[in-house]
Amino acid sequence: MNTDVMNTAAMNTDVMNADVIKTGATAAEQSLLENAGREWAPEAVMALFDKSFGDLVFEAQRVHRTHFKPNSVQLSTLLSVKTGGCPEDCGYCPQAARYHTGVENQALMSVEEVLKAARAAKENGATRFCMGAAWRGPKQRDVEKVAELVTAVKSLGLETCATLGMLKEGQAEQLKAAGLDYYNHNIDTGAEHYQRIVSTRTQDDRYETLTRVRDAGLNVCCGGIVGMGESRQTRAELISRLASMDPYPESVPINNLVQVKGTPLYGIDPIDPFEFVRTIACARLTMPRAMVRLSAGREQMSDELQALCFMAGANSIFYGDKLLTTGNPQAESDRRLFSRLGLETSTCDAMAAE
Ligand code: SAM
Ligand code: DTB
Ligand code: SF4
């Protein structure tokens, strides 16, 4: 990492400390804006994590309001279009064939089945439909079939997203040509911790796919999972790596590990909820224009914790009673929460601050 960059980021953090939190002046906004598109050293992100909770959430909320309407949230609905039987060994994942989690394998769904789910998602208010497949990466014939699914979903007027694993040369372009808007591919955690959680691929493999996705002109959806026994330092590294991508991802899902019996991470100590909120706030501060998605793990969260996440800068969720294979709050209960918090739902395009 370039030391000038590290120093700039650290200095900006000092500026925030000294001038802004006390005075409420706009210097922090300025310094954060200047940082957009620059590298964020792990040390600089760590300095954000180490702030008092109130200062951190206050600052994140302010940056959020600079770029987005403060009370709008975007809704994405997930569908597992190919389930289970995955050859990888991701220690968090219920779909890895080698863990006995009770997930039933299901072959790639037909266009009709997917359209039915996508229509229901749209009727329920989702604006983006995200199709997930339990593959290490798609074969050429899989990409062709998924391309048909993408075109069909797009024709309903929904934004499209897919998460299919590692892509080979040319595949991202094929998906883009079919009408794909976003590709989700998470780096999951810090580099060292990653090797403890996944052994069948490297994090560099993930970066290679992310480069292909970016080069094909697709929007990048890339984030991680916390609550996997990592340290704060590791969380700071995750955020630093995401924020230092040039450009940083348009969409940043922050997942709280859903512990599934049979996976190696089942039974691990859960993350302190305030630390989860801090992670959201750090994502918002370092990637001011990204959609920060409060992702997996909401079913295990209280309404109050979710409200704190929205205050810390989350402005998107997965909506619908299922994630891929695990549960998510019922749409009805989410609608009640939005109403209690005075949140309105919106498309990404309509969310920019006026
Ligand atoms: N197989 C593809 C891949 O790994 O990229 C796509 C599907 S995979 C299930 C999508 C993402 O879901 C993973 O990268 C991981 O971040 C997240 N995920 C999987 N299991 C999870 C769990 N138990 N809790 C939270 N997030 C999880
Ligand atoms: C993301 O970051 N989280 C979603 C989506 N991208 C594909 C997946 C969460 C999966 C949770 C475990 C499951 O339901 O199988
Ligand atoms: Fe397979 Fe993706 Fe699950 Fe890893 S996260 S086991 S690659 S489905």
mmCIF file with all atom_site columns, C-alpha atoms in Angstrom, residues 16-187:
data_model
loop_
_atom_site.group_PDB
_atom_site.id
_atom_site.type_symbol
_atom_site.label_atom_id
_atom_site.label_alt_id
_atom_site.label_comp_id
_atom_site.label_asym_id
_atom_site.label_entity_id
_atom_site.label_seq_id
_atom_site.pdbx_PDB_ins_code
_atom_site.Cartn_x
_atom_site.Cartn_y
_atom_site.Cartn_z
_atom_site.occupancy
_atom_site.B_iso_or_equiv
_atom_site.pdbx_formal_charge
_atom_site.auth_seq_id
_atom_site.auth_comp_id
_atom_site.auth_asym_id
_atom_site.auth_atom_id
_atom_site.pdbx_PDB_model_num
ATOM 1   C CA . MET A 1 16  ? -12.704 14.421  11.273  1.00 0.00 ? 16  MET A CA 1
ATOM 2   C CA . ASN A 1 17  ? -11.639 14.012  14.872  1.00 0.00 ? 17  ASN A CA 1
ATOM 3   C CA . ALA A 1 18  ? -10.409 17.508  15.392  1.00 0.00 ? 18  ALA A CA 1
ATOM 4   C CA . ASP A 1 19  ? -12.798 19.717  13.475  1.00 0.00 ? 19  ASP A CA 1
ATOM 5   C CA . VAL A 1 20  ? -15.894 18.065  12.472  1.00 0.00 ? 20  VAL A CA 1
ATOM 6   C CA . ILE A 1 21  ? -17.418 15.955  15.153  1.00 0.00 ? 21  ILE A CA 1
ATOM 7   C CA . LYS A 1 22  ? -17.049 18.791  17.619  1.00 0.00 ? 22  LYS A CA 1
ATOM 8   C CA . THR A 1 23  ? -18.107 21.680  15.384  1.00 0.00 ? 23  THR A CA 1
ATOM 9   C CA . GLY A 1 24  ? -20.436 19.976  12.919  1.00 0.00 ? 24  GLY A CA 1
ATOM 10  C CA . ALA A 1 25  ? -18.584 21.760  10.118  1.00 0.00 ? 25  ALA A CA 1
ATOM 11  C CA . THR A 1 26  ? -18.377 20.368  6.620   1.00 0.00 ? 26  THR A CA 1
ATOM 12  C CA . ALA A 1 27  ? -14.638 19.653  6.601   1.00 0.00 ? 27  ALA A CA 1
ATOM 13  C CA . ALA A 1 28  ? -15.228 15.965  7.199   1.00 0.00 ? 28  ALA A CA 1
ATOM 14  C CA . GLU A 1 29  ? -17.638 15.737  4.325   1.00 0.00 ? 29  GLU A CA 1
ATOM 15  C CA . GLN A 1 30  ? -15.080 17.481  2.204   1.00 0.00 ? 30  GLN A CA 1
ATOM 16  C CA . SER A 1 31  ? -12.278 15.178  3.269   1.00 0.00 ? 31  SER A CA 1
ATOM 17  C CA . LEU A 1 32  ? -14.422 12.100  2.763   1.00 0.00 ? 32  LEU A CA 1
ATOM 18  C CA . LEU A 1 33  ? -15.464 13.300  -0.661  1.00 0.00 ? 33  LEU A CA 1
ATOM 19  C CA . GLU A 1 34  ? -11.841 13.851  -1.518  1.00 0.00 ? 34  GLU A CA 1
ATOM 20  C CA . ASN A 1 35  ? -11.209 10.306  -0.438  1.00 0.00 ? 35  ASN A CA 1
ATOM 21  C CA . ALA A 1 36  ? -13.847 8.875   -2.766  1.00 0.00 ? 36  ALA A CA 1
ATOM 22  C CA . GLY A 1 37  ? -12.073 6.746   -5.326  1.00 0.00 ? 37  GLY A CA 1
ATOM 23  C CA . ARG A 1 38  ? -8.832  6.711   -3.303  1.00 0.00 ? 38  ARG A CA 1
ATOM 24  C CA . GLU A 1 39  ? -7.294  3.915   -1.379  1.00 0.00 ? 39  GLU A CA 1
ATOM 25  C CA . TRP A 1 40  ? -8.311  3.515   2.236   1.00 0.00 ? 40  TRP A CA 1
ATOM 26  C CA . ALA A 1 41  ? -5.565  2.018   4.367   1.00 0.00 ? 41  ALA A CA 1
ATOM 27  C CA . PRO A 1 42  ? -6.682  -0.574  6.943   1.00 0.00 ? 42  PRO A CA 1
ATOM 28  C CA . GLU A 1 43  ? -5.224  1.700   9.655   1.00 0.00 ? 43  GLU A CA 1
ATOM 29  C CA . ALA A 1 44  ? -7.461  4.569   8.547   1.00 0.00 ? 44  ALA A CA 1
ATOM 30  C CA . VAL A 1 45  ? -10.542 2.328   8.598   1.00 0.00 ? 45  VAL A CA 1
ATOM 31  C CA . MET A 1 46  ? -9.472  0.985   11.997  1.00 0.00 ? 46  MET A CA 1
ATOM 32  C CA . ALA A 1 47  ? -9.377  4.575   13.285  1.00 0.00 ? 47  ALA A CA 1
ATOM 33  C CA . LEU A 1 48  ? -13.021 4.904   12.225  1.00 0.00 ? 48  LEU A CA 1
ATOM 34  C CA . PHE A 1 49  ? -13.969 1.638   13.967  1.00 0.00 ? 49  PHE A CA 1
ATOM 35  C CA . ASP A 1 50  ? -12.237 2.877   17.134  1.00 0.00 ? 50  ASP A CA 1
ATOM 36  C CA . LYS A 1 51  ? -14.336 6.050   17.404  1.00 0.00 ? 51  LYS A CA 1
ATOM 37  C CA . SER A 1 52  ? -17.022 6.330   20.033  1.00 0.00 ? 52  SER A CA 1
ATOM 38  C CA . PHE A 1 53  ? -20.204 4.674   18.770  1.00 0.00 ? 53  PHE A CA 1
ATOM 39  C CA . GLY A 1 54  ? -22.155 7.946   18.797  1.00 0.00 ? 54  GLY A CA 1
ATOM 40  C CA . ASP A 1 55  ? -19.519 9.888   16.866  1.00 0.00 ? 55  ASP A CA 1
ATOM 41  C CA . LEU A 1 56  ? -19.170 7.148   14.273  1.00 0.00 ? 56  LEU A CA 1
ATOM 42  C CA . VAL A 1 57  ? -22.913 6.757   13.635  1.00 0.00 ? 57  VAL A CA 1
ATOM 43  C CA . PHE A 1 58  ? -23.413 10.531  13.631  1.00 0.00 ? 58  PHE A CA 1
ATOM 44  C CA . GLU A 1 59  ? -20.706 11.020  11.020  1.00 0.00 ? 59  GLU A CA 1
ATOM 45  C CA . ALA A 1 60  ? -21.943 8.101   8.880   1.00 0.00 ? 60  ALA A CA 1
ATOM 46  C CA . GLN A 1 61  ? -25.484 9.481   8.999   1.00 0.00 ? 61  GLN A CA 1
ATOM 47  C CA . ARG A 1 62  ? -24.252 12.881  7.901   1.00 0.00 ? 62  ARG A CA 1
ATOM 48  C CA . VAL A 1 63  ? -22.333 11.453  4.953   1.00 0.00 ? 63  VAL A CA 1
ATOM 49  C CA . HIS A 1 64  ? -25.366 9.346   4.091   1.00 0.00 ? 64  HIS A CA 1
ATOM 50  C CA . ARG A 1 65  ? -27.573 12.453  3.958   1.00 0.00 ? 65  ARG A CA 1
ATOM 51  C CA . THR A 1 66  ? -25.058 14.234  1.735   1.00 0.00 ? 66  THR A CA 1
ATOM 52  C CA . HIS A 1 67  ? -25.478 11.627  -0.970  1.00 0.00 ? 67  HIS A CA 1
ATOM 53  C CA . PHE A 1 68  ? -28.849 9.980   -0.456  1.00 0.00 ? 68  PHE A CA 1
ATOM 54  C CA . LYS A 1 69  ? -32.374 10.820  0.548   1.00 0.00 ? 69  LYS A CA 1
ATOM 55  C CA . PRO A 1 70  ? -32.215 10.023  4.251   1.00 0.00 ? 70  PRO A CA 1
ATOM 56  C CA . ASN A 1 71  ? -35.388 7.940   4.540   1.00 0.00 ? 71  ASN A CA 1
ATOM 57  C CA . SER A 1 72  ? -35.319 5.790   1.402   1.00 0.00 ? 72  SER A CA 1
ATOM 58  C CA . VAL A 1 73  ? -34.507 2.135   1.188   1.00 0.00 ? 73  VAL A CA 1
ATOM 59  C CA . GLN A 1 74  ? -34.097 -0.041  -1.907  1.00 0.00 ? 74  GLN A CA 1
ATOM 60  C CA . LEU A 1 75  ? -35.431 -3.612  -1.953  1.00 0.00 ? 75  LEU A CA 1
ATOM 61  C CA . SER A 1 76  ? -33.784 -6.595  -3.667  1.00 0.00 ? 76  SER A CA 1
ATOM 62  C CA . THR A 1 77  ? -35.330 -10.065 -3.690  1.00 0.00 ? 77  THR A CA 1
ATOM 63  C CA . LEU A 1 78  ? -33.185 -13.186 -3.865  1.00 0.00 ? 78  LEU A CA 1
ATOM 64  C CA . LEU A 1 79  ? -33.932 -16.480 -5.554  1.00 0.00 ? 79  LEU A CA 1
ATOM 65  C CA . SER A 1 80  ? -31.743 -19.554 -5.465  1.00 0.00 ? 80  SER A CA 1
ATOM 66  C CA . VAL A 1 81  ? -32.019 -20.717 -9.086  1.00 0.00 ? 81  VAL A CA 1
ATOM 67  C CA . LYS A 1 82  ? -29.672 -23.686 -8.554  1.00 0.00 ? 82  LYS A CA 1
ATOM 68  C CA . THR A 1 83  ? -29.401 -25.034 -5.053  1.00 0.00 ? 83  THR A CA 1
ATOM 69  C CA . GLY A 1 84  ? -26.932 -27.169 -3.090  1.00 0.00 ? 84  GLY A CA 1
ATOM 70  C CA . GLY A 1 85  ? -24.355 -29.741 -4.128  1.00 0.00 ? 85  GLY A CA 1
ATOM 71  C CA . CYS A 1 86  ? -21.578 -27.153 -4.464  1.00 0.00 ? 86  CYS A CA 1
ATOM 72  C CA . PRO A 1 87  ? -18.029 -28.558 -4.679  1.00 0.00 ? 87  PRO A CA 1
ATOM 73  C CA . GLU A 1 88  ? -16.471 -25.649 -2.723  1.00 0.00 ? 88  GLU A CA 1
ATOM 74  C CA . ASP A 1 89  ? -15.746 -25.746 1.015   1.00 0.00 ? 89  ASP A CA 1
ATOM 75  C CA . CYS A 1 90  ? -16.778 -22.226 2.187   1.00 0.00 ? 90  CYS A CA 1
ATOM 76  C CA . GLY A 1 91  ? -17.044 -22.719 5.953   1.00 0.00 ? 91  GLY A CA 1
ATOM 77  C CA . TYR A 1 92  ? -20.143 -20.549 6.266   1.00 0.00 ? 92  TYR A CA 1
ATOM 78  C CA . CYS A 1 93  ? -22.223 -22.030 3.472   1.00 0.00 ? 93  CYS A CA 1
ATOM 79  C CA . PRO A 1 94  ? -25.117 -24.469 3.811   1.00 0.00 ? 94  PRO A CA 1
ATOM 80  C CA . GLN A 1 95  ? -24.915 -25.307 0.086   1.00 0.00 ? 95  GLN A CA 1
ATOM 81  C CA . ALA A 1 96  ? -21.468 -26.944 0.117   1.00 0.00 ? 96  ALA A CA 1
ATOM 82  C CA . ALA A 1 97  ? -21.987 -30.626 -0.751  1.00 0.00 ? 97  ALA A CA 1
ATOM 83  C CA . ARG A 1 98  ? -19.496 -31.757 1.878   1.00 0.00 ? 98  ARG A CA 1
ATOM 84  C CA . TYR A 1 99  ? -21.464 -30.391 4.863   1.00 0.00 ? 99  TYR A CA 1
ATOM 85  C CA . HIS A 1 100 ? -24.610 -32.129 6.057   1.00 0.00 ? 100 HIS A CA 1
ATOM 86  C CA . THR A 1 101 ? -27.008 -29.253 6.418   1.00 0.00 ? 101 THR A CA 1
ATOM 87  C CA . GLY A 1 102 ? -30.255 -30.729 5.126   1.00 0.00 ? 102 GLY A CA 1
ATOM 88  C CA . VAL A 1 103 ? -30.356 -28.401 2.110   1.00 0.00 ? 103 VAL A CA 1
ATOM 89  C CA . GLU A 1 104 ? -32.030 -30.226 -0.792  1.00 0.00 ? 104 GLU A CA 1
ATOM 90  C CA . ASN A 1 105 ? -30.212 -30.100 -4.104  1.00 0.00 ? 105 ASN A CA 1
ATOM 91  C CA . GLN A 1 106 ? -32.162 -28.558 -6.945  1.00 0.00 ? 106 GLN A CA 1
ATOM 92  C CA . ALA A 1 107 ? -31.147 -28.306 -10.616 1.00 0.00 ? 107 ALA A CA 1
ATOM 93  C CA . LEU A 1 108 ? -31.235 -25.000 -12.508 1.00 0.00 ? 108 LEU A CA 1
ATOM 94  C CA . MET A 1 109 ? -34.784 -23.665 -12.578 1.00 0.00 ? 109 MET A CA 1
ATOM 95  C CA . SER A 1 110 ? -36.751 -23.104 -15.754 1.00 0.00 ? 110 SER A CA 1
ATOM 96  C CA . VAL A 1 111 ? -37.541 -19.653 -17.168 1.00 0.00 ? 111 VAL A CA 1
ATOM 97  C CA . GLU A 1 112 ? -41.214 -20.118 -16.167 1.00 0.00 ? 112 GLU A CA 1
ATOM 98  C CA . GLU A 1 113 ? -40.373 -20.920 -12.535 1.00 0.00 ? 113 GLU A CA 1
ATOM 99  C CA . VAL A 1 114 ? -38.030 -17.956 -12.241 1.00 0.00 ? 114 VAL A CA 1
ATOM 100 C CA . LEU A 1 115 ? -40.493 -15.577 -13.910 1.00 0.00 ? 115 LEU A CA 1
ATOM 101 C CA . LYS A 1 116 ? -43.190 -16.606 -11.449 1.00 0.00 ? 116 LYS A CA 1
ATOM 102 C CA . ALA A 1 117 ? -40.938 -15.703 -8.502  1.00 0.00 ? 117 ALA A CA 1
ATOM 103 C CA . ALA A 1 118 ? -39.761 -12.480 -10.155 1.00 0.00 ? 118 ALA A CA 1
ATOM 104 C CA . ARG A 1 119 ? -43.350 -11.335 -10.827 1.00 0.00 ? 119 ARG A CA 1
ATOM 105 C CA . ALA A 1 120 ? -44.239 -11.980 -7.185  1.00 0.00 ? 120 ALA A CA 1
ATOM 106 C CA . ALA A 1 121 ? -41.155 -10.041 -6.033  1.00 0.00 ? 121 ALA A CA 1
ATOM 107 C CA . LYS A 1 122 ? -42.135 -7.081  -8.222  1.00 0.00 ? 122 LYS A CA 1
ATOM 108 C CA . GLU A 1 123 ? -45.727 -7.142  -6.978  1.00 0.00 ? 123 GLU A CA 1
ATOM 109 C CA . ASN A 1 124 ? -44.399 -7.102  -3.432  1.00 0.00 ? 124 ASN A CA 1
ATOM 110 C CA . GLY A 1 125 ? -42.357 -3.965  -4.141  1.00 0.00 ? 125 GLY A CA 1
ATOM 111 C CA . ALA A 1 126 ? -38.843 -5.234  -4.937  1.00 0.00 ? 126 ALA A CA 1
ATOM 112 C CA . THR A 1 127 ? -36.967 -3.282  -7.616  1.00 0.00 ? 127 THR A CA 1
ATOM 113 C CA . ARG A 1 128 ? -34.090 -5.720  -8.111  1.00 0.00 ? 128 ARG A CA 1
ATOM 114 C CA . PHE A 1 129 ? -34.147 -9.483  -8.523  1.00 0.00 ? 129 PHE A CA 1
ATOM 115 C CA . CYS A 1 130 ? -30.992 -11.395 -7.661  1.00 0.00 ? 130 CYS A CA 1
ATOM 116 C CA . MET A 1 131 ? -30.451 -14.960 -8.882  1.00 0.00 ? 131 MET A CA 1
ATOM 117 C CA . GLY A 1 132 ? -27.983 -17.132 -6.974  1.00 0.00 ? 132 GLY A CA 1
ATOM 118 C CA . ALA A 1 133 ? -26.450 -20.441 -8.028  1.00 0.00 ? 133 ALA A CA 1
ATOM 119 C CA . ALA A 1 134 ? -24.437 -22.885 -5.935  1.00 0.00 ? 134 ALA A CA 1
ATOM 120 C CA . TRP A 1 135 ? -21.601 -23.292 -8.409  1.00 0.00 ? 135 TRP A CA 1
ATOM 121 C CA . ARG A 1 136 ? -17.841 -22.856 -8.126  1.00 0.00 ? 136 ARG A CA 1
ATOM 122 C CA . GLY A 1 137 ? -18.414 -21.160 -11.457 1.00 0.00 ? 137 GLY A CA 1
ATOM 123 C CA . PRO A 1 138 ? -20.824 -21.696 -14.336 1.00 0.00 ? 138 PRO A CA 1
ATOM 124 C CA . LYS A 1 139 ? -20.047 -23.914 -17.322 1.00 0.00 ? 139 LYS A CA 1
ATOM 125 C CA . GLN A 1 140 ? -20.554 -22.396 -20.735 1.00 0.00 ? 140 GLN A CA 1
ATOM 126 C CA . ARG A 1 141 ? -23.982 -24.018 -21.161 1.00 0.00 ? 141 ARG A CA 1
ATOM 127 C CA . ASP A 1 142 ? -24.999 -22.770 -17.695 1.00 0.00 ? 142 ASP A CA 1
ATOM 128 C CA . VAL A 1 143 ? -24.168 -19.190 -18.692 1.00 0.00 ? 143 VAL A CA 1
ATOM 129 C CA . GLU A 1 144 ? -26.349 -19.552 -21.758 1.00 0.00 ? 144 GLU A CA 1
ATOM 130 C CA . LYS A 1 145 ? -29.274 -20.761 -19.647 1.00 0.00 ? 145 LYS A CA 1
ATOM 131 C CA . VAL A 1 146 ? -28.788 -18.064 -17.003 1.00 0.00 ? 146 VAL A CA 1
ATOM 132 C CA . ALA A 1 147 ? -28.628 -15.465 -19.794 1.00 0.00 ? 147 ALA A CA 1
ATOM 133 C CA . GLU A 1 148 ? -32.170 -16.544 -20.766 1.00 0.00 ? 148 GLU A CA 1
ATOM 134 C CA . LEU A 1 149 ? -33.304 -16.119 -17.168 1.00 0.00 ? 149 LEU A CA 1
ATOM 135 C CA . VAL A 1 150 ? -31.753 -12.655 -17.018 1.00 0.00 ? 150 VAL A CA 1
ATOM 136 C CA . THR A 1 151 ? -33.443 -11.509 -20.230 1.00 0.00 ? 151 THR A CA 1
ATOM 137 C CA . ALA A 1 152 ? -36.801 -12.800 -19.024 1.00 0.00 ? 152 ALA A CA 1
ATOM 138 C CA . VAL A 1 153 ? -36.540 -11.097 -15.605 1.00 0.00 ? 153 VAL A CA 1
ATOM 139 C CA . LYS A 1 154 ? -35.326 -7.854  -17.157 1.00 0.00 ? 154 LYS A CA 1
ATOM 140 C CA . SER A 1 155 ? -38.364 -7.810  -19.454 1.00 0.00 ? 155 SER A CA 1
ATOM 141 C CA . LEU A 1 156 ? -40.564 -7.438  -16.348 1.00 0.00 ? 156 LEU A CA 1
ATOM 142 C CA . GLY A 1 157 ? -38.929 -4.063  -15.677 1.00 0.00 ? 157 GLY A CA 1
ATOM 143 C CA . LEU A 1 158 ? -36.834 -5.280  -12.749 1.00 0.00 ? 158 LEU A CA 1
ATOM 144 C CA . GLU A 1 159 ? -33.135 -4.617  -12.250 1.00 0.00 ? 159 GLU A CA 1
ATOM 145 C CA . THR A 1 160 ? -31.227 -7.862  -12.536 1.00 0.00 ? 160 THR A CA 1
ATOM 146 C CA . CYS A 1 161 ? -28.396 -9.291  -10.454 1.00 0.00 ? 161 CYS A CA 1
ATOM 147 C CA . ALA A 1 162 ? -26.722 -12.696 -10.543 1.00 0.00 ? 162 ALA A CA 1
ATOM 148 C CA . THR A 1 163 ? -24.259 -14.494 -8.308  1.00 0.00 ? 163 THR A CA 1
ATOM 149 C CA . LEU A 1 164 ? -22.923 -17.606 -9.974  1.00 0.00 ? 164 LEU A CA 1
ATOM 150 C CA . GLY A 1 165 ? -19.363 -17.958 -8.677  1.00 0.00 ? 165 GLY A CA 1
ATOM 151 C CA . MET A 1 166 ? -16.147 -17.431 -10.625 1.00 0.00 ? 166 MET A CA 1
ATOM 152 C CA . LEU A 1 167 ? -16.492 -16.317 -14.245 1.00 0.00 ? 167 LEU A CA 1
ATOM 153 C CA . LYS A 1 168 ? -14.249 -17.307 -17.131 1.00 0.00 ? 168 LYS A CA 1
ATOM 154 C CA . GLU A 1 169 ? -13.217 -14.980 -19.926 1.00 0.00 ? 169 GLU A CA 1
ATOM 155 C CA . GLY A 1 170 ? -16.162 -13.757 -21.991 1.00 0.00 ? 170 GLY A CA 1
ATOM 156 C CA . GLN A 1 171 ? -18.877 -14.914 -19.577 1.00 0.00 ? 171 GLN A CA 1
ATOM 157 C CA . ALA A 1 172 ? -19.398 -11.518 -17.922 1.00 0.00 ? 172 ALA A CA 1
ATOM 158 C CA . GLU A 1 173 ? -19.856 -9.974  -21.395 1.00 0.00 ? 173 GLU A CA 1
ATOM 159 C CA . GLN A 1 174 ? -22.458 -12.627 -22.271 1.00 0.00 ? 174 GLN A CA 1
ATOM 160 C CA . LEU A 1 175 ? -24.416 -11.886 -19.116 1.00 0.00 ? 175 LEU A CA 1
ATOM 161 C CA . LYS A 1 176 ? -24.203 -8.151  -19.746 1.00 0.00 ? 176 LYS A CA 1
ATOM 162 C CA . ALA A 1 177 ? -25.502 -8.629  -23.308 1.00 0.00 ? 177 ALA A CA 1
ATOM 163 C CA . ALA A 1 178 ? -28.460 -10.592 -21.901 1.00 0.00 ? 178 ALA A CA 1
ATOM 164 C CA . GLY A 1 179 ? -29.473 -7.603  -19.758 1.00 0.00 ? 179 GLY A CA 1
ATOM 165 C CA . LEU A 1 180 ? -27.654 -8.212  -16.477 1.00 0.00 ? 180 LEU A CA 1
ATOM 166 C CA . ASP A 1 181 ? -27.250 -5.035  -14.404 1.00 0.00 ? 181 ASP A CA 1
ATOM 167 C CA . TYR A 1 182 ? -25.230 -6.254  -11.377 1.00 0.00 ? 182 TYR A CA 1
ATOM 168 C CA . TYR A 1 183 ? -22.960 -9.190  -10.589 1.00 0.00 ? 183 TYR A CA 1
ATOM 169 C CA . ASN A 1 184 ? -22.557 -10.170 -6.938  1.00 0.00 ? 184 ASN A CA 1
ATOM 170 C CA . HIS A 1 185 ? -19.229 -11.652 -5.932  1.00 0.00 ? 185 HIS A CA 1
ATOM 171 C CA . ASN A 1 186 ? -18.111 -11.130 -2.341  1.00 0.00 ? 186 ASN A CA 1
ATOM 172 C CA . ILE A 1 187 ? -14.559 -10.991 -1.017  1.00 0.00 ? 187 ILE A CA 1
#
